[in-house]
Amino acid sequence: MTTPKLHELGAAQAATLLARRELKAEDLVRACLERVAARNDDIHAFVHLDAVSALAQARALDAGPVRGPLHGLPIGVKDIFDTSDLPTGYGSAVYAHHRPAADAASVALCREAGAVVLGKTVTTEFAYFAPGATVNPHNALHTPGGSSSGSAAAVADHMVPLALGTQTAGSIIRPAAYCGVVGYKPSLGRVVGAGVKSLSPTMDVIGGFGRDVRDVALLGAVLTGDLRLLEGHEHGTLRIGLFPSPSWPQADADTQKAWEQATQALARNSDSCQDVAMPQDFDELIQLQKDVMTFEMARSLSFERLRHREALSPQLVALLDTGISIDGATHAARLQRTAEWRLRIDALFERHDVLLTPSTMGAAPAGLAATGDPLFCRSWSLLGLPAVHLPFARNAKGLPVGLQLVGRMGEDHKLLAAAQRIHDRLRY
Amino acid sequence: MTTPKLHELGAAQAATLLARRELKAEDLVRACLERVAARNDDIHAFVHLDAVSALAQARALDAGPVRGPLHGLPIGVKDIFDTSDLPTGYGSAVYAHHRPAADAASVALCREAGAVVLGKTVTTEFAYFAPGATVNPHNALHTPGGSSSGSAAAVADHMVPLALGTQTAGSIIRPAAYCGVVGYKPSLGRVVGAGVKSLSPTMDVIGGFGRDVRDVALLGAVLTGDLRLLEGHEHGTLRIGLFPSPSWPQADADTQKAWEQATQALARNSDSCQDVAMPQDFDELIQLQKDVMTFEMARSLSFERLRHREALSPQLVALLDTGISIDGATHAARLQRTAEWRLRIDALFERHDVLLTPSTMGAAPAGLAATGDPLFCRSWSLLGLPAVHLPFARNAKGLPVGLQLVGRMGEDHKLLAAAQRIHDRLRY
């Protein structure tokens, strides 16, 4: 085994070395900046960078006490998180010159824990579907996924060990799958959203990307304040529920193959895999997710809809116009239905610790005009359940393939522990 | 009955005249501006005002088509809502010169519906406890309540017919009670929060103030998009649950008298009043609300906590320091407990349409160094239930007294219809 180059170190590995003072934050930040300098013109993961400030922050960390679990780690921040010292454009020309007055709370928490914000990563327009400039690091003709495109690509391409993202439909799990990194979407309501552009408060969740479950657990512990996320090992037998989902017919050959590979590998060990009894009408959640998101986005982006219509993409205008025509009584009934579904699905976890389910229909599609379909993520987003994408295979074109693990509401520590064990089994 | 002066017109009354073109928006806005000019140096309800722009907007509305339910109505906006054309200070010296890039979504929705933002109203520091300059319009030596101090006082003093506010603990219901106006806190999750300073996402709700239930229903319909809020009459018999709450021993003589007056008046008509079977341990919700809010505020205000500590009030610093020391695992258990309580209390509404319960311990306390205690609001805030304050009496000192009506989650239209009927009965 060769020693990894500094910029290739995983977050958890690097954090250990940094805390022991066996690695300088300045050296790690410099290595990552060099990687960005070498690669960003091709990948377009970062939209704003401040190398001078990042190096200064790293030197200050090296000179002081160990600040917290992210001490000295460079991170990428999706450009819908406000930053007080870097421009914040929300992926839209409307905010091309915007300089927020404050850091988003989640950014401030990462900085408090010792992270160095290397720069802002590309997002789609207001984290919806109009793509940014990022390409897939594994094949520049393929989409990196969205909306956290730059964060997933930056981590996949070893520009940073960790990056922040958000998910409303599939914006963490999908780019993680397409770029072949671990994506972690926490339980709804566990990470405060202050200072992150709000789209659909019923579903918006802050999370992030790393190259190993241990890496995203580190980030998750800081974002949620829940140190159980760092424990990392689940004792006893795992009850893994197999949940191909009603959308399974839309999974392509790559996803089908990954599914077979995973279920076979997991069947060979002491954990138990059981088919989940599919809840009747589960597929209605997909349309429900779309409807709730459409209503809420049209209202959340009211200022932009009313004052900057001409600067929005046609697909966003179409969404907002549809959404603002939905009446609030209909929406209220949908929120009620959502609440009923959340209860109903919670009951599944009496029999299963985690659910194994597809992340995407397949590997990253060719083309950069769209960011792929969040089909397999929508239901879990609406339900608010914690989820992790686990990359563990490649298709014939060399593009990453993997699966998603979904946990019980609020039990992120159990999900991450299970994800770590399962990921280790699938990779080796 | 004398004809009210223009600035004394209620929102619903004025809206009807404006829509019929029997009243000019310019005249109404001018009358309100004159009232502000005459009174604001005493009451300190508004912190920012732009008379020239407000009049220009009014003239534009008079010259064009009727825009929506709030056409031509001047409104006050609590200064924790972002406004693109007025400074936004969040009640803190940290943001003394802050100019947001966009309107909060709720402000944009009001403008879309034809409202004219007259100005920004005083809030406590980051909508927590450190008071702003506002005094109670009924007695300048008494607090107006907080945190939506200026909005409640502006409506009470006839400076504007409507004003926007927010509630996390008791910041709509309490100032409404102290100032003697109708306050409406919608169901959690029905009004999008984009562009409003976020404190505790588990509870933050946007609502507002008027001088009649019909007035706040108009505002509520625009904020939620639910036109059922305008229907206003509930057919059939109301099942009113009497819920003095476990905190009843802390209600003073004024609140006790209001309670007797209301229950006697309501017993004389066809609606049924029944004692609610008090759920065991209901009083634990008060501490639970404090704990959840403390954890989330410490994280939501992380940037201010880390970068502007010296500019924060000692009481806010104390709260944030306590909050950041709470571990996320403990918080997760509290969120789980909150979810259980929400289900449990929902079951009460099988037997009662609305709950009658105190809003405050009594009338506005003397003194301006504090904004009163949200004791009787905390549980409903944590539960996320819609609530209305109904003012209907005065104490011996001439200060307003009233009670709170709480509805079932998501059934704001039923709550407002019931509130209108009950308010009409209590006042006459």
PDB file of C-alpha atoms in Angstrom, chain A residues 21-210:
ATOM      1  CA  ARG A  21       0.077  17.584  15.436  1.00  0.00           C
ATOM      2  CA  GLU A  22       1.648  15.052  13.078  1.00  0.00           C
ATOM      3  CA  LEU A  23       0.254  17.047  10.171  1.00  0.00           C
ATOM      4  CA  LYS A  24       0.139  20.815   9.782  1.00  0.00           C
ATOM      5  CA  ALA A  25      -3.115  22.419   8.713  1.00  0.00           C
ATOM      6  CA  GLU A  26      -1.103  24.726   6.482  1.00  0.00           C
ATOM      7  CA  ASP A  27       0.421  21.787   4.599  1.00  0.00           C
ATOM      8  CA  LEU A  28      -2.935  20.105   4.109  1.00  0.00           C
ATOM      9  CA  VAL A  29      -4.624  23.307   2.986  1.00  0.00           C
ATOM     10  CA  ARG A  30      -1.758  24.033   0.607  1.00  0.00           C
ATOM     11  CA  ALA A  31      -1.958  20.533  -0.876  1.00  0.00           C
ATOM     12  CA  CYS A  32      -5.678  20.926  -1.445  1.00  0.00           C
ATOM     13  CA  LEU A  33      -5.224  24.374  -2.964  1.00  0.00           C
ATOM     14  CA  GLU A  34      -2.632  22.929  -5.334  1.00  0.00           C
ATOM     15  CA  ARG A  35      -5.054  20.189  -6.331  1.00  0.00           C
ATOM     16  CA  VAL A  36      -7.759  22.783  -6.960  1.00  0.00           C
ATOM     17  CA  ALA A  37      -5.334  24.883  -9.014  1.00  0.00           C
ATOM     18  CA  ALA A  38      -4.444  21.847 -11.100  1.00  0.00           C
ATOM     19  CA  ARG A  39      -7.946  20.543 -11.642  1.00  0.00           C
ATOM     20  CA  ASN A  40     -10.622  23.205 -11.211  1.00  0.00           C
ATOM     21  CA  ASP A  41     -10.352  24.558 -14.753  1.00  0.00           C
ATOM     22  CA  ASP A  42     -11.421  21.108 -15.925  1.00  0.00           C
ATOM     23  CA  ILE A  43     -13.903  20.113 -13.216  1.00  0.00           C
ATOM     24  CA  HIS A  44     -15.381  23.510 -12.247  1.00  0.00           C
ATOM     25  CA  ALA A  45     -16.185  22.379  -8.738  1.00  0.00           C
ATOM     26  CA  PHE A  46     -15.331  25.681  -7.045  1.00  0.00           C
ATOM     27  CA  VAL A  47     -16.941  28.971  -7.973  1.00  0.00           C
ATOM     28  CA  HIS A  48     -15.181  31.159  -5.353  1.00  0.00           C
ATOM     29  CA  LEU A  49     -11.837  30.555  -3.691  1.00  0.00           C
ATOM     30  CA  ASP A  50      -9.722  32.602  -1.293  1.00  0.00           C
ATOM     31  CA  ALA A  51      -6.369  30.869  -1.048  1.00  0.00           C
ATOM     32  CA  VAL A  52      -4.664  33.647   0.907  1.00  0.00           C
ATOM     33  CA  SER A  53      -7.295  33.688   3.601  1.00  0.00           C
ATOM     34  CA  ALA A  54      -7.479  29.889   3.789  1.00  0.00           C
ATOM     35  CA  LEU A  55      -3.726  29.636   4.325  1.00  0.00           C
ATOM     36  CA  ALA A  56      -3.834  32.367   6.962  1.00  0.00           C
ATOM     37  CA  GLN A  57      -6.604  30.526   8.804  1.00  0.00           C
ATOM     38  CA  ALA A  58      -4.597  27.291   8.612  1.00  0.00           C
ATOM     39  CA  ARG A  59      -1.505  28.941  10.060  1.00  0.00           C
ATOM     40  CA  ALA A  60      -3.568  30.423  12.892  1.00  0.00           C
ATOM     41  CA  LEU A  61      -4.938  26.950  13.672  1.00  0.00           C
ATOM     42  CA  ASP A  62      -1.443  25.461  13.655  1.00  0.00           C
ATOM     43  CA  ALA A  63      -0.326  28.137  16.114  1.00  0.00           C
ATOM     44  CA  GLY A  64      -3.235  27.660  18.530  1.00  0.00           C
ATOM     45  CA  PRO A  65      -4.906  24.857  20.455  1.00  0.00           C
ATOM     46  CA  VAL A  66      -6.847  22.066  18.740  1.00  0.00           C
ATOM     47  CA  ARG A  67     -10.241  23.645  18.145  1.00  0.00           C
ATOM     48  CA  GLY A  68     -12.532  20.679  17.589  1.00  0.00           C
ATOM     49  CA  PRO A  69     -13.265  17.593  15.507  1.00  0.00           C
ATOM     50  CA  LEU A  70     -12.609  19.393  12.198  1.00  0.00           C
ATOM     51  CA  HIS A  71      -9.403  21.091  13.327  1.00  0.00           C
ATOM     52  CA  GLY A  72      -7.379  22.086  10.271  1.00  0.00           C
ATOM     53  CA  LEU A  73      -9.581  20.329   7.719  1.00  0.00           C
ATOM     54  CA  PRO A  74     -10.249  22.218   4.482  1.00  0.00           C
ATOM     55  CA  ILE A  75     -13.889  22.070   3.429  1.00  0.00           C
ATOM     56  CA  GLY A  76     -15.902  23.100   0.403  1.00  0.00           C
ATOM     57  CA  VAL A  77     -19.191  24.933   0.963  1.00  0.00           C
ATOM     58  CA  LYS A  78     -22.088  24.762  -1.476  1.00  0.00           C
ATOM     59  CA  ASP A  79     -22.833  28.247  -2.745  1.00  0.00           C
ATOM     60  CA  ILE A  80     -26.296  28.425  -1.214  1.00  0.00           C
ATOM     61  CA  PHE A  81     -24.743  28.694   2.263  1.00  0.00           C
ATOM     62  CA  ASP A  82     -24.091  32.306   3.254  1.00  0.00           C
ATOM     63  CA  THR A  83     -20.464  33.180   3.968  1.00  0.00           C
ATOM     64  CA  SER A  84     -19.371  36.487   5.445  1.00  0.00           C
ATOM     65  CA  ASP A  85     -15.982  36.478   3.759  1.00  0.00           C
ATOM     66  CA  LEU A  86     -16.740  34.937   0.354  1.00  0.00           C
ATOM     67  CA  PRO A  87     -19.362  35.878  -2.252  1.00  0.00           C
ATOM     68  CA  THR A  88     -22.574  33.842  -2.189  1.00  0.00           C
ATOM     69  CA  GLY A  89     -24.418  33.555  -5.481  1.00  0.00           C
ATOM     70  CA  TYR A  90     -27.063  30.828  -4.919  1.00  0.00           C
ATOM     71  CA  GLY A  91     -26.262  29.626  -8.457  1.00  0.00           C
ATOM     72  CA  SER A  92     -28.124  32.577  -9.942  1.00  0.00           C
ATOM     73  CA  ALA A  93     -27.158  35.701 -11.868  1.00  0.00           C
ATOM     74  CA  VAL A  94     -29.541  37.585  -9.559  1.00  0.00           C
ATOM     75  CA  TYR A  95     -26.987  37.274  -6.749  1.00  0.00           C
ATOM     76  CA  ALA A  96     -23.794  37.501  -8.796  1.00  0.00           C
ATOM     77  CA  HIS A  97     -22.341  40.211  -6.546  1.00  0.00           C
ATOM     78  CA  HIS A  98     -23.986  39.248  -3.273  1.00  0.00           C
ATOM     79  CA  ARG A  99     -21.925  39.466  -0.076  1.00  0.00           C
ATOM     80  CA  PRO A 100     -23.863  38.203   2.964  1.00  0.00           C
ATOM     81  CA  ALA A 101     -23.471  39.897   6.317  1.00  0.00           C
ATOM     82  CA  ALA A 102     -23.026  36.632   8.203  1.00  0.00           C
ATOM     83  CA  ASP A 103     -21.959  33.005   7.883  1.00  0.00           C
ATOM     84  CA  ALA A 104     -24.713  30.424   7.715  1.00  0.00           C
ATOM     85  CA  ALA A 105     -25.021  28.791  11.138  1.00  0.00           C
ATOM     86  CA  SER A 106     -23.721  25.468   9.797  1.00  0.00           C
ATOM     87  CA  VAL A 107     -20.648  27.175   8.318  1.00  0.00           C
ATOM     88  CA  ALA A 108     -19.994  28.946  11.622  1.00  0.00           C
ATOM     89  CA  LEU A 109     -20.313  25.619  13.479  1.00  0.00           C
ATOM     90  CA  CYS A 110     -17.751  24.010  11.150  1.00  0.00           C
ATOM     91  CA  ARG A 111     -15.401  26.940  11.648  1.00  0.00           C
ATOM     92  CA  GLU A 112     -15.892  26.720  15.412  1.00  0.00           C
ATOM     93  CA  ALA A 113     -14.861  23.051  15.153  1.00  0.00           C
ATOM     94  CA  GLY A 114     -11.671  24.074  13.355  1.00  0.00           C
ATOM     95  CA  ALA A 115     -12.576  23.734   9.669  1.00  0.00           C
ATOM     96  CA  VAL A 116     -10.998  25.980   7.043  1.00  0.00           C
ATOM     97  CA  VAL A 117     -13.438  27.056   4.341  1.00  0.00           C
ATOM     98  CA  LEU A 118     -11.400  26.657   1.167  1.00  0.00           C
ATOM     99  CA  GLY A 119     -14.094  28.104  -1.052  1.00  0.00           C
ATOM    100  CA  LYS A 120     -17.645  27.950  -2.380  1.00  0.00           C
ATOM    101  CA  THR A 121     -18.729  25.093  -4.607  1.00  0.00           C
ATOM    102  CA  VAL A 122     -20.997  25.210  -7.628  1.00  0.00           C
ATOM    103  CA  THR A 123     -24.714  24.699  -7.105  1.00  0.00           C
ATOM    104  CA  THR A 124     -27.508  24.522  -9.626  1.00  0.00           C
ATOM    105  CA  GLU A 125     -29.714  27.642  -9.841  1.00  0.00           C
ATOM    106  CA  PHE A 126     -31.192  28.072  -6.339  1.00  0.00           C
ATOM    107  CA  ALA A 127     -30.449  24.366  -5.786  1.00  0.00           C
ATOM    108  CA  TYR A 128     -33.118  23.394  -8.324  1.00  0.00           C
ATOM    109  CA  PHE A 129     -32.490  21.851 -11.731  1.00  0.00           C
ATOM    110  CA  ALA A 130     -30.669  24.362 -13.990  1.00  0.00           C
ATOM    111  CA  PRO A 131     -27.076  23.043 -13.975  1.00  0.00           C
ATOM    112  CA  GLY A 132     -23.927  24.920 -13.051  1.00  0.00           C
ATOM    113  CA  ALA A 133     -20.551  24.497 -14.738  1.00  0.00           C
ATOM    114  CA  THR A 134     -19.354  21.412 -12.858  1.00  0.00           C
ATOM    115  CA  VAL A 135     -18.574  18.192 -14.762  1.00  0.00           C
ATOM    116  CA  ASN A 136     -18.261  14.664 -13.441  1.00  0.00           C
ATOM    117  CA  PRO A 137     -14.642  14.045 -12.373  1.00  0.00           C
ATOM    118  CA  HIS A 138     -14.826  10.482 -13.719  1.00  0.00           C
ATOM    119  CA  ASN A 139     -15.924  11.574 -17.184  1.00  0.00           C
ATOM    120  CA  ALA A 140     -16.263  15.207 -18.174  1.00  0.00           C
ATOM    121  CA  LEU A 141     -19.063  14.430 -20.618  1.00  0.00           C
ATOM    122  CA  HIS A 142     -21.309  13.222 -17.810  1.00  0.00           C
ATOM    123  CA  THR A 143     -23.234  15.226 -15.224  1.00  0.00           C
ATOM    124  CA  PRO A 144     -21.948  15.307 -11.635  1.00  0.00           C
ATOM    125  CA  GLY A 145     -25.580  15.364 -10.479  1.00  0.00           C
ATOM    126  CA  GLY A 146     -27.178  18.218  -8.634  1.00  0.00           C
ATOM    127  CA  SER A 147     -27.854  20.381  -6.880  1.00  0.00           C
ATOM    128  CA  SER A 148     -24.758  19.971  -4.685  1.00  0.00           C
ATOM    129  CA  SER A 149     -22.720  19.424  -7.861  1.00  0.00           C
ATOM    130  CA  GLY A 150     -19.491  21.178  -6.919  1.00  0.00           C
ATOM    131  CA  SER A 151     -19.342  19.765  -3.404  1.00  0.00           C
ATOM    132  CA  ALA A 152     -19.671  16.156  -4.595  1.00  0.00           C
ATOM    133  CA  ALA A 153     -17.209  16.672  -7.449  1.00  0.00           C
ATOM    134  CA  ALA A 154     -14.663  18.466  -5.246  1.00  0.00           C
ATOM    135  CA  VAL A 155     -14.630  15.582  -2.757  1.00  0.00           C
ATOM    136  CA  ALA A 156     -14.547  12.950  -5.517  1.00  0.00           C
ATOM    137  CA  ASP A 157     -11.636  14.711  -7.190  1.00  0.00           C
ATOM    138  CA  HIS A 158      -9.631  14.987  -3.939  1.00  0.00           C
ATOM    139  CA  MET A 159      -9.773  18.781  -3.870  1.00  0.00           C
ATOM    140  CA  VAL A 160     -11.141  18.704  -0.314  1.00  0.00           C
ATOM    141  CA  PRO A 161     -11.776  15.828   2.106  1.00  0.00           C
ATOM    142  CA  LEU A 162     -15.227  17.176   3.097  1.00  0.00           C
ATOM    143  CA  ALA A 163     -17.881  19.439   1.649  1.00  0.00           C
ATOM    144  CA  LEU A 164     -21.272  20.803   2.730  1.00  0.00           C
ATOM    145  CA  GLY A 165     -24.418  20.205   0.709  1.00  0.00           C
ATOM    146  CA  THR A 166     -28.197  20.312   1.022  1.00  0.00           C
ATOM    147  CA  GLN A 167     -31.041  18.072  -0.084  1.00  0.00           C
ATOM    148  CA  THR A 168     -34.682  18.905  -0.796  1.00  0.00           C
ATOM    149  CA  ALA A 169     -35.424  16.242  -3.451  1.00  0.00           C
ATOM    150  CA  GLY A 170     -32.172  14.341  -4.088  1.00  0.00           C
ATOM    151  CA  SER A 171     -29.415  16.943  -3.975  1.00  0.00           C
ATOM    152  CA  ILE A 172     -26.999  15.085  -1.689  1.00  0.00           C
ATOM    153  CA  ILE A 173     -27.606  11.407  -2.483  1.00  0.00           C
ATOM    154  CA  ARG A 174     -27.760  11.831  -6.278  1.00  0.00           C
ATOM    155  CA  PRO A 175     -24.484  13.778  -6.800  1.00  0.00           C
ATOM    156  CA  ALA A 176     -22.801  11.478  -4.273  1.00  0.00           C
ATOM    157  CA  ALA A 177     -23.892   8.512  -6.391  1.00  0.00           C
ATOM    158  CA  TYR A 178     -22.845  10.049  -9.695  1.00  0.00           C
ATOM    159  CA  CYS A 179     -19.472  11.205  -8.347  1.00  0.00           C
ATOM    160  CA  GLY A 180     -18.791   8.044  -6.319  1.00  0.00           C
ATOM    161  CA  VAL A 181     -18.481   9.535  -2.846  1.00  0.00           C
ATOM    162  CA  VAL A 182     -20.290   9.028   0.439  1.00  0.00           C
ATOM    163  CA  GLY A 183     -23.187  11.441   0.874  1.00  0.00           C
ATOM    164  CA  TYR A 184     -24.964  11.912   4.181  1.00  0.00           C
ATOM    165  CA  LYS A 185     -28.386  13.518   4.569  1.00  0.00           C
ATOM    166  CA  PRO A 186     -29.223  13.866   8.301  1.00  0.00           C
ATOM    167  CA  SER A 187     -32.689  13.470   9.768  1.00  0.00           C
ATOM    168  CA  LEU A 188     -34.985  16.418   9.076  1.00  0.00           C
ATOM    169  CA  GLY A 189     -34.738  19.047  11.790  1.00  0.00           C
ATOM    170  CA  ARG A 190     -31.425  17.987  13.325  1.00  0.00           C
ATOM    171  CA  VAL A 191     -29.262  20.664  11.648  1.00  0.00           C
ATOM    172  CA  VAL A 192     -30.339  24.297  11.957  1.00  0.00           C
ATOM    173  CA  GLY A 193     -30.852  26.003   8.598  1.00  0.00           C
ATOM    174  CA  ALA A 194     -30.113  29.666   9.430  1.00  0.00           C
ATOM    175  CA  GLY A 195     -28.307  31.387   6.557  1.00  0.00           C
ATOM    176  CA  VAL A 196     -28.899  28.687   3.944  1.00  0.00           C
ATOM    177  CA  LYS A 197     -31.204  29.644   1.065  1.00  0.00           C
ATOM    178  CA  SER A 198     -34.536  28.109   1.999  1.00  0.00           C
ATOM    179  CA  LEU A 199     -36.565  26.329  -0.685  1.00  0.00           C
ATOM    180  CA  SER A 200     -38.995  23.919   0.896  1.00  0.00           C
ATOM    181  CA  PRO A 201     -38.922  23.962   4.691  1.00  0.00           C
ATOM    182  CA  THR A 202     -40.894  20.718   4.887  1.00  0.00           C
ATOM    183  CA  MET A 203     -37.856  18.930   3.431  1.00  0.00           C
ATOM    184  CA  ASP A 204     -34.719  21.109   3.286  1.00  0.00           C
ATOM    185  CA  VAL A 205     -31.842  19.346   5.033  1.00  0.00           C
ATOM    186  CA  ILE A 206     -28.165  20.231   5.434  1.00  0.00           C
ATOM    187  CA  GLY A 207     -25.564  17.482   5.139  1.00  0.00           C
ATOM    188  CA  GLY A 208     -22.421  16.712   3.227  1.00  0.00           C
ATOM    189  CA  PHE A 209     -19.892  14.585   1.398  1.00  0.00           C
ATOM    190  CA  GLY A 210     -16.757  12.623   2.240  1.00  0.00           C
TER     191      GLY A 210
END
